[in-house]
Amino acid sequence: MGLLEAYLDWKGQALRALEENKGLGVEAGREVVVCGMGGSGIVGDYLASLSTRLGGLPVYVVKDYRLPRWVGDESLVVAVSYSGNTVETLSCYSEAVEKKAKRLVVTSGGRLGERAKRLGDPVAVVEKGPAARAVFASLFYATLAPLAEAGAVRVGLRELETAARVLEPSVEARREAESLARATSGGRVVVFTACCEYAALAWRLKNEYNENAKAAAKAESLPELGHNEIQSWPSAAEKYTLVLLDPGEEPHTSLLQGAAGIAGLESYRLVLRGESFLERILWGSLVGGLASIKLAELRGVDPAEIPAIKEYRGRVEELLARIEGAWG
Ligand code: F6R
């Protein structure tokens, strides 16, 4: 399956993941610690936003080799890795085992899948696809289903099923994606900005632009950006294209648009469709993902290839093998 085809099947991915990952018997614990990198790690950011917004257990996101010291047998550690072979996530999972934390593994297989099976840990299965970012809906729903069932995130399975409808690649979503891609094709650094819990979406779209379109992009969030970033805008007038992620439910976007106008910055407003927070971040993820693939086409690059990331991953593995070898 091609990259674009996989994105166009996100609704199907979400519904299959929901169906297949019920009844895993996950224990919620006192807090949820989500470990993962890149296209898998973003699931942690989305979960943290959901729990901040809707309630549930506190969610901490770890994009690192080590777990926080306070993690213990009352914590639920969720190791998310599409490939199951990401060293940072494998390392956190090993620590979770040592600390006797409650555990959930979300993966399509790899070393993580094998270890979890050997230990008898619950495994939420992610479907195989061309890349982690292309099976986002499977990753997110495979993580959400058991956590929702365990009461760790205050969202019902029914609500998850309903929200998946916005992942249908409608004519409107495709039109929005095309228009966003064109508005950001001028070669400037694309700055995704969002307010509050929508910041996770800005991070996701920045990553999508980096990986699919090979485009320079960054993510900034309100209200914090009003206390630092904004001061640099007049000097970045020729360098940035601002993308304002607008859920239409808080007043910050017009404030931001005003500031961008004063600084002479090019800006584009992406109105997030949907009837709930969850629907709006899902819809924004789809439109941003499709826009990044369209931008790849406009820039003449292959959205599926990520050679620099592959090389980095290989080097980290080598380095760790050497360190572990030296430690005996
Ligand atoms: C996204 C992508 C990377 C990986 C990251 C972690 O498509 O390829 O961002 O997600 O390198 O790898 P996994 O997800 O396999 O743990």
GROMACS .gro file of C-alpha atoms and ligand atoms in nm:
model
  344
    1MET     CA    1   0.000   0.000   0.000
    2GLY     CA    2   0.127   0.347  -0.091
    3LEU     CA    3   0.169   0.630   0.159
    4LEU     CA    4  -0.124   0.837   0.032
    5GLU     CA    5  -0.351   0.534   0.013
    6ALA     CA    6  -0.280   0.463   0.381
    7TYR     CA    7  -0.376   0.819   0.482
    8LEU     CA    8  -0.697   0.789   0.282
    9ASP     CA    9  -0.785   0.479   0.484
   10TRP     CA   10  -0.756   0.641   0.831
   11LYS     CA   11  -1.123   0.598   0.912
   12GLY     CA   12  -1.099   0.224   0.839
   13GLN     CA   13  -0.774   0.205   1.040
   14ALA     CA   14  -0.938   0.371   1.341
   15LEU     CA   15  -1.245   0.147   1.338
   16ARG     CA   16  -1.042  -0.172   1.295
   17ALA     CA   17  -0.806  -0.073   1.577
   18LEU     CA   18  -1.102   0.000   1.803
   19GLU     CA   19  -1.263  -0.335   1.729
   20GLU     CA   20  -0.944  -0.540   1.763
   21ASN     CA   21  -0.805  -0.388   2.080
   22LYS     CA   22  -1.095  -0.412   2.319
   23GLY     CA   23  -1.087  -0.638   2.623
   24LEU     CA   24  -0.711  -0.631   2.681
   25GLY     CA   25  -0.764  -0.597   3.055
   26VAL     CA   26  -0.530  -0.302   3.110
   27GLU     CA   27  -0.498  -0.176   3.469
   28ALA     CA   28  -0.514   0.202   3.489
   29GLY     CA   29  -0.292   0.274   3.790
   30ARG     CA   30  -0.230   0.621   3.933
   31GLU     CA   31  -0.094   0.793   3.622
   32VAL     CA   32  -0.018   0.710   3.261
   33VAL     CA   33   0.335   0.744   3.124
   34VAL     CA   34   0.345   0.721   2.745
   35CYS     CA   35   0.682   0.643   2.585
   36GLY     CA   36   0.742   0.671   2.213
   37MET     CA   37   0.926   0.866   1.946
   38GLY     CA   38   0.824   1.047   1.628
   39GLY     CA   39   0.507   0.918   1.465
   40SER     CA   40   0.446   0.690   1.764
   41GLY     CA   41   0.539   0.947   2.029
   42ILE     CA   42   0.280   1.194   1.902
   43VAL     CA   43   0.012   0.955   2.031
   44GLY     CA   44   0.133   1.046   2.382
   45ASP     CA   45   0.094   1.418   2.312
   46TYR     CA   46  -0.260   1.365   2.185
   47LEU     CA   47  -0.349   1.155   2.490
   48ALA     CA   48  -0.209   1.416   2.726
   49SER     CA   49  -0.418   1.683   2.552
   50LEU     CA   50  -0.728   1.465   2.573
   51SER     CA   51  -0.685   1.401   2.943
   52THR     CA   52  -0.612   1.770   3.012
   53ARG     CA   53  -0.923   1.864   2.823
   54LEU     CA   54  -1.168   1.586   2.909
   55GLY     CA   55  -1.037   1.453   3.239
   56GLY     CA   56  -0.896   1.118   3.336
   57LEU     CA   57  -0.559   1.024   3.479
   58PRO     CA   58  -0.259   1.255   3.443
   59VAL     CA   59  -0.067   1.165   3.127
   60TYR     CA   60   0.311   1.219   3.105
   61VAL     CA   61   0.491   1.191   2.775
   62VAL     CA   62   0.846   1.051   2.757
   63LYS     CA   63   1.044   1.098   2.437
   64ASP     CA   64   1.370   0.977   2.579
   65TYR     CA   65   1.571   0.669   2.680
   66ARG     CA   66   1.480   0.685   3.048
   67LEU     CA   67   1.165   0.697   3.254
   68PRO     CA   68   1.122   0.961   3.523
   69ARG     CA   69   1.251   0.841   3.860
   70TRP     CA   70   0.907   0.862   4.021
   71VAL     CA   71   0.765   0.587   3.797
   72GLY     CA   72   0.674   0.288   4.014
   73ASP     CA   73   0.439  -0.006   4.048
   74GLU     CA   74   0.134   0.225   4.057
   75SER     CA   75   0.219   0.382   3.720
   76LEU     CA   76   0.084   0.255   3.390
   77VAL     CA   77   0.364   0.268   3.132
   78VAL     CA   78   0.241   0.262   2.772
   79ALA     CA   79   0.519   0.182   2.525
   80VAL     CA   80   0.415   0.291   2.176
   81SER     CA   81   0.632   0.194   1.881
   82TYR     CA   82   0.498   0.122   1.536
   83SER     CA   83   0.802  -0.086   1.432
   84GLY     CA   84   0.870  -0.220   1.779
   85ASN     CA   85   1.241  -0.159   1.716
   86THR     CA   86   1.296   0.195   1.843
   87VAL     CA   87   1.580   0.193   2.095
   88GLU     CA   88   1.448   0.478   2.310
   89THR     CA   89   1.112   0.302   2.353
   90LEU     CA   90   1.271  -0.040   2.410
   91SER     CA   91   1.491   0.113   2.678
   92CYS     CA   92   1.192   0.275   2.858
   93TYR     CA   93   1.003  -0.053   2.838
   94SER     CA   94   1.292  -0.241   3.001
   95GLU     CA   95   1.292   0.015   3.281
   96ALA     CA   96   0.916  -0.026   3.324
   97VAL     CA   97   0.972  -0.401   3.366
   98GLU     CA   98   1.249  -0.340   3.624
   99LYS     CA   99   1.029  -0.095   3.814
  100LYS     CA  100   0.739  -0.344   3.808
  101ALA     CA  101   0.512  -0.079   3.657
  102LYS     CA  102   0.177  -0.175   3.503
  103ARG     CA  103   0.229  -0.203   3.129
  104LEU     CA  104   0.065  -0.178   2.790
  105VAL     CA  105   0.252  -0.222   2.462
  106VAL     CA  106   0.121  -0.072   2.137
  107THR     CA  107   0.302  -0.203   1.830
  108SER     CA  108   0.286  -0.387   1.500
  109GLY     CA  109   0.555  -0.632   1.616
  110GLY     CA  110   0.935  -0.609   1.628
  111ARG     CA  111   1.148  -0.665   1.938
  112LEU     CA  112   0.900  -0.481   2.158
  113GLY     CA  113   0.617  -0.708   2.048
  114GLU     CA  114   0.829  -1.017   2.115
  115ARG     CA  115   0.938  -0.902   2.461
  116ALA     CA  116   0.583  -0.811   2.559
  117LYS     CA  117   0.452  -1.150   2.447
  118ARG     CA  118   0.725  -1.329   2.640
  119LEU     CA  119   0.631  -1.137   2.955
  120GLY     CA  120   0.257  -1.184   2.903
  121ASP     CA  121   0.193  -0.806   2.884
  122PRO     CA  122  -0.117  -0.674   2.705
  123VAL     CA  123  -0.036  -0.586   2.345
  124ALA     CA  124  -0.256  -0.352   2.141
  125VAL     CA  125  -0.198  -0.440   1.777
  126VAL     CA  126  -0.124  -0.168   1.521
  127GLU     CA  127  -0.178  -0.261   1.160
  128LYS     CA  128   0.114  -0.274   0.916
  129GLY     CA  129   0.150   0.008   0.667
  130PRO     CA  130   0.411   0.205   0.477
  131ALA     CA  131   0.527   0.413   0.780
  132ALA     CA  132   0.434   0.501   1.136
  133ARG     CA  133   0.296   0.841   1.031
  134ALA     CA  134   0.076   0.676   0.768
  135VAL     CA  135  -0.091   0.446   1.023
  136PHE     CA  136  -0.152   0.725   1.275
  137ALA     CA  137  -0.522   0.639   1.308
  138SER     CA  138  -0.439   0.277   1.387
  139LEU     CA  139  -0.172   0.380   1.641
  140PHE     CA  140  -0.395   0.636   1.812
  141TYR     CA  141  -0.707   0.421   1.832
  142ALA     CA  142  -0.515   0.107   1.931
  143THR     CA  143  -0.380   0.308   2.227
  144LEU     CA  144  -0.706   0.484   2.308
  145ALA     CA  145  -0.934   0.177   2.307
  146PRO     CA  146  -0.776  -0.009   2.601
  147LEU     CA  147  -0.711   0.316   2.793
  148ALA     CA  148  -1.072   0.430   2.748
  149GLU     CA  149  -1.193   0.089   2.866
  150ALA     CA  150  -0.969   0.110   3.171
  151GLY     CA  151  -1.111   0.455   3.249
  152ALA     CA  152  -0.767   0.616   3.217
  153VAL     CA  153  -0.895   0.866   2.960
  154ARG     CA  154  -1.247   0.999   2.998
  155VAL     CA  155  -1.379   0.921   2.653
  156GLY     CA  156  -1.623   0.645   2.568
  157LEU     CA  157  -1.574   0.375   2.304
  158ARG     CA  158  -1.895   0.497   2.140
  159GLU     CA  159  -1.757   0.849   2.118
  160LEU     CA  160  -1.437   0.717   1.961
  161GLU     CA  161  -1.638   0.532   1.701
  162THR     CA  162  -1.844   0.841   1.617
  163ALA     CA  163  -1.539   1.069   1.599
  164ALA     CA  164  -1.375   0.842   1.339
  165ARG     CA  165  -1.625   0.976   1.083
  166VAL     CA  166  -1.415   1.294   1.041
  167LEU     CA  167  -1.128   1.080   0.911
  168GLU     CA  168  -1.322   1.016   0.591
  169PRO     CA  169  -1.121   1.198   0.319
  170SER     CA  170  -1.414   1.414   0.209
  171VAL     CA  171  -1.402   1.656  -0.083
  172GLU     CA  172  -1.386   1.939   0.170
  173ALA     CA  173  -1.089   1.786   0.357
  174ARG     CA  174  -0.898   1.732   0.033
  175ARG     CA  175  -0.975   2.083  -0.085
  176GLU     CA  176  -0.851   2.228   0.247
  177ALA     CA  177  -0.534   2.018   0.221
  178GLU     CA  178  -0.460   2.135  -0.131
  179SER     CA  179  -0.515   2.496  -0.033
  180LEU     CA  180  -0.290   2.464   0.277
  181ALA     CA  181  -0.016   2.300   0.068
  182ARG     CA  182  -0.026   2.580  -0.188
  183ALA     CA  183  -0.027   2.851   0.078
  184THR     CA  184   0.286   2.701   0.235
  185SER     CA  185   0.477   2.624  -0.084
  186GLY     CA  186   0.671   2.951  -0.102
  187GLY     CA  187   0.986   2.803   0.054
  188ARG     CA  188   0.955   2.992   0.383
  189VAL     CA  189   0.973   2.821   0.724
  190VAL     CA  190   0.621   2.707   0.808
  191VAL     CA  191   0.525   2.798   1.164
  192PHE     CA  192   0.227   2.600   1.291
  193THR     CA  193   0.060   2.782   1.577
  194ALA     CA  194  -0.223   2.666   1.800
  195CYS     CA  195  -0.369   2.748   2.133
  196CYS     CA  196  -0.367   2.541   2.448
  197GLU     CA  197  -0.445   2.170   2.404
  198TYR     CA  198  -0.437   2.211   2.027
  199ALA     CA  199  -0.058   2.256   2.055
  200ALA     CA  200  -0.019   1.879   2.004
  201LEU     CA  201  -0.175   1.919   1.660
  202ALA     CA  202   0.077   2.192   1.574
  203TRP     CA  203   0.358   1.947   1.667
  204ARG     CA  204   0.205   1.673   1.457
  205LEU     CA  205   0.178   1.896   1.149
  206LYS     CA  206   0.531   2.026   1.193
  207ASN     CA  207   0.654   1.665   1.196
  208GLU     CA  208   0.444   1.579   0.891
  209TYR     CA  209   0.594   1.873   0.700
  210ASN     CA  210   0.946   1.765   0.806
  211GLU     CA  211   0.903   1.399   0.712
  212ASN     CA  212   0.673   1.399   0.410
  213ALA     CA  213   0.755   1.733   0.246
  214LYS     CA  214   1.114   1.763   0.378
  215ALA     CA  215   1.015   2.122   0.460
  216ALA     CA  216   1.152   2.342   0.737
  217ALA     CA  217   0.876   2.389   0.991
  218LYS     CA  218   0.827   2.465   1.357
  219ALA     CA  219   0.545   2.455   1.610
  220GLU     CA  220   0.456   2.730   1.855
  221SER     CA  221   0.170   2.753   2.099
  222LEU     CA  222  -0.037   3.021   2.262
  223PRO     CA  223  -0.043   3.170   2.515
  224GLU     CA  224   0.333   3.107   2.562
  225LEU     CA  225   0.435   3.240   2.219
  226GLY     CA  226   0.289   3.577   2.314
  227HIS     CA  227   0.561   3.603   2.578
  228ASN     CA  228   0.869   3.541   2.358
  229GLU     CA  229   0.831   3.417   1.995
  230ILE     CA  230   0.614   3.710   1.894
  231GLN     CA  231   0.900   3.951   1.957
  232SER     CA  232   1.099   3.793   1.672
  233TRP     CA  233   0.823   3.823   1.411
  234PRO     CA  234   0.907   4.165   1.266
  235SER     CA  235   1.255   4.035   1.181
  236ALA     CA  236   1.109   3.714   1.030
  237ALA     CA  237   0.865   3.881   0.792
  238GLU     CA  238   1.043   3.744   0.482
  239LYS     CA  239   1.122   3.407   0.640
  240TYR     CA  240   0.803   3.263   0.791
  241THR     CA  241   0.462   3.151   0.675
  242LEU     CA  242   0.235   3.128   0.976
  243VAL     CA  243  -0.037   2.861   0.985
  244LEU     CA  244  -0.303   2.940   1.244
  245LEU     CA  245  -0.487   2.629   1.359
  246ASP     CA  246  -0.827   2.766   1.446
  247PRO     CA  247  -1.078   2.550   1.634
  248GLY     CA  248  -1.321   2.842   1.626
  249GLU     CA  249  -1.391   2.812   1.996
  250GLU     CA  250  -1.150   3.057   2.157
  251PRO     CA  251  -1.055   3.416   2.082
  252HIS     CA  252  -0.682   3.367   2.041
  253THR     CA  253  -0.674   3.319   1.665
  254SER     CA  254  -0.784   3.672   1.581
  255LEU     CA  255  -0.535   3.805   1.836
  256LEU     CA  256  -0.263   3.610   1.659
  257GLN     CA  257  -0.376   3.716   1.315
  258GLY     CA  258  -0.360   4.077   1.429
  259ALA     CA  259  -0.004   4.035   1.560
  260ALA     CA  260   0.105   3.859   1.240
  261GLY     CA  261  -0.045   4.142   1.035
  262ILE     CA  262   0.138   4.410   1.234
  263ALA     CA  263   0.467   4.221   1.193
  264GLY     CA  264   0.403   4.184   0.818
  265LEU     CA  265   0.401   3.804   0.834
  266GLU     CA  266   0.232   3.590   0.570
  267SER     CA  267  -0.040   3.387   0.741
  268TYR     CA  268  -0.296   3.118   0.664
  269ARG     CA  269  -0.592   3.025   0.882
  270LEU     CA  270  -0.689   2.659   0.892
  271VAL     CA  271  -1.033   2.623   1.048
  272LEU     CA  272  -1.058   2.289   1.228
  273ARG     CA  273  -1.387   2.114   1.153
  274GLY     CA  274  -1.567   1.882   1.394
  275GLU     CA  275  -1.806   1.885   1.684
  276SER     CA  276  -1.569   1.797   1.965
  277PHE     CA  277  -1.206   1.848   2.062
  278LEU     CA  278  -1.128   1.491   1.953
  279GLU     CA  279  -1.296   1.537   1.614
  280ARG     CA  280  -1.114   1.864   1.551
  281ILE     CA  281  -0.769   1.721   1.621
  282LEU     CA  282  -0.844   1.415   1.408
  283TRP     CA  283  -0.968   1.630   1.121
  284GLY     CA  284  -0.669   1.864   1.150
  285SER     CA  285  -0.432   1.566   1.149
  286LEU     CA  286  -0.585   1.432   0.828
  287VAL     CA  287  -0.587   1.765   0.647
  288GLY     CA  288  -0.232   1.849   0.760
  289GLY     CA  289  -0.108   1.503   0.662
  290LEU     CA  290  -0.264   1.526   0.316
  291ALA     CA  291  -0.127   1.880   0.278
  292SER     CA  292   0.226   1.758   0.358
  293ILE     CA  293   0.199   1.490   0.087
  294LYS     CA  294   0.069   1.746  -0.163
  295LEU     CA  295   0.354   1.981  -0.069
  296ALA     CA  296   0.602   1.697  -0.131
  297GLU     CA  297   0.461   1.670  -0.482
  298LEU     CA  298   0.488   2.048  -0.535
  299ARG     CA  299   0.848   2.040  -0.410
  300GLY     CA  300   0.935   1.736  -0.623
  301VAL     CA  301   1.035   1.513  -0.329
  302ASP     CA  302   0.931   1.159  -0.236
  303PRO     CA  303   0.708   1.171   0.075
  304ALA     CA  304   0.777   0.806   0.157
  305GLU     CA  305   1.156   0.829   0.182
  306ILE     CA  306   1.320   0.944   0.507
  307PRO     CA  307   1.693   0.863   0.462
  308ALA     CA  308   1.828   1.105   0.726
  309ILE     CA  309   1.598   0.958   0.994
  310LYS     CA  310   1.694   0.602   0.898
  311GLU     CA  311   2.062   0.688   0.918
  312TYR     CA  312   2.019   0.855   1.257
  313ARG     CA  313   1.833   0.552   1.392
  314GLY     CA  314   2.109   0.322   1.268
  315ARG     CA  315   2.380   0.535   1.434
  316VAL     CA  316   2.196   0.544   1.766
  317GLU     CA  317   2.165   0.165   1.760
  318GLU     CA  318   2.538   0.126   1.689
  319LEU     CA  319   2.630   0.372   1.961
  320LEU     CA  320   2.413   0.200   2.219
  321ALA     CA  321   2.545  -0.144   2.124
  322ARG     CA  322   2.899  -0.009   2.177
  323ILE     CA  323   2.810   0.146   2.515
  324GLU     CA  324   2.634  -0.169   2.632
  325GLY     CA  325   2.931  -0.375   2.507
  326ALA     CA  326   3.173  -0.155   2.702
  327TRP     CA  327   2.959  -0.192   3.015
  328GLY     CA  328   2.960  -0.567   2.964
  329F6R     C1  329   0.712   0.842   1.118
  329F6R     C2  330   0.844   0.787   1.137
  329F6R     C3  331   0.925   0.818   1.256
  329F6R     C4  332   0.908   0.703   1.355
  329F6R     C5  333   1.008   0.713   1.471
  329F6R     C6  334   0.984   0.607   1.576
  329F6R     O1  335   0.654   0.787   1.007
  329F6R     O2  336   0.883   0.705   1.056
  329F6R     O3  337   0.892   0.941   1.313
  329F6R     O4  338   0.776   0.702   1.404
  329F6R     O5  339   1.137   0.700   1.420
  329F6R     O6  340   0.973   0.481   1.518
  329F6R     P1  341   0.852   0.384   1.560
  329F6R     O7  342   0.729   0.461   1.534
  329F6R     O8  343   0.866   0.265   1.473
  329F6R     O9  344   0.875   0.355   1.704
   0.00000   0.00000   0.00000
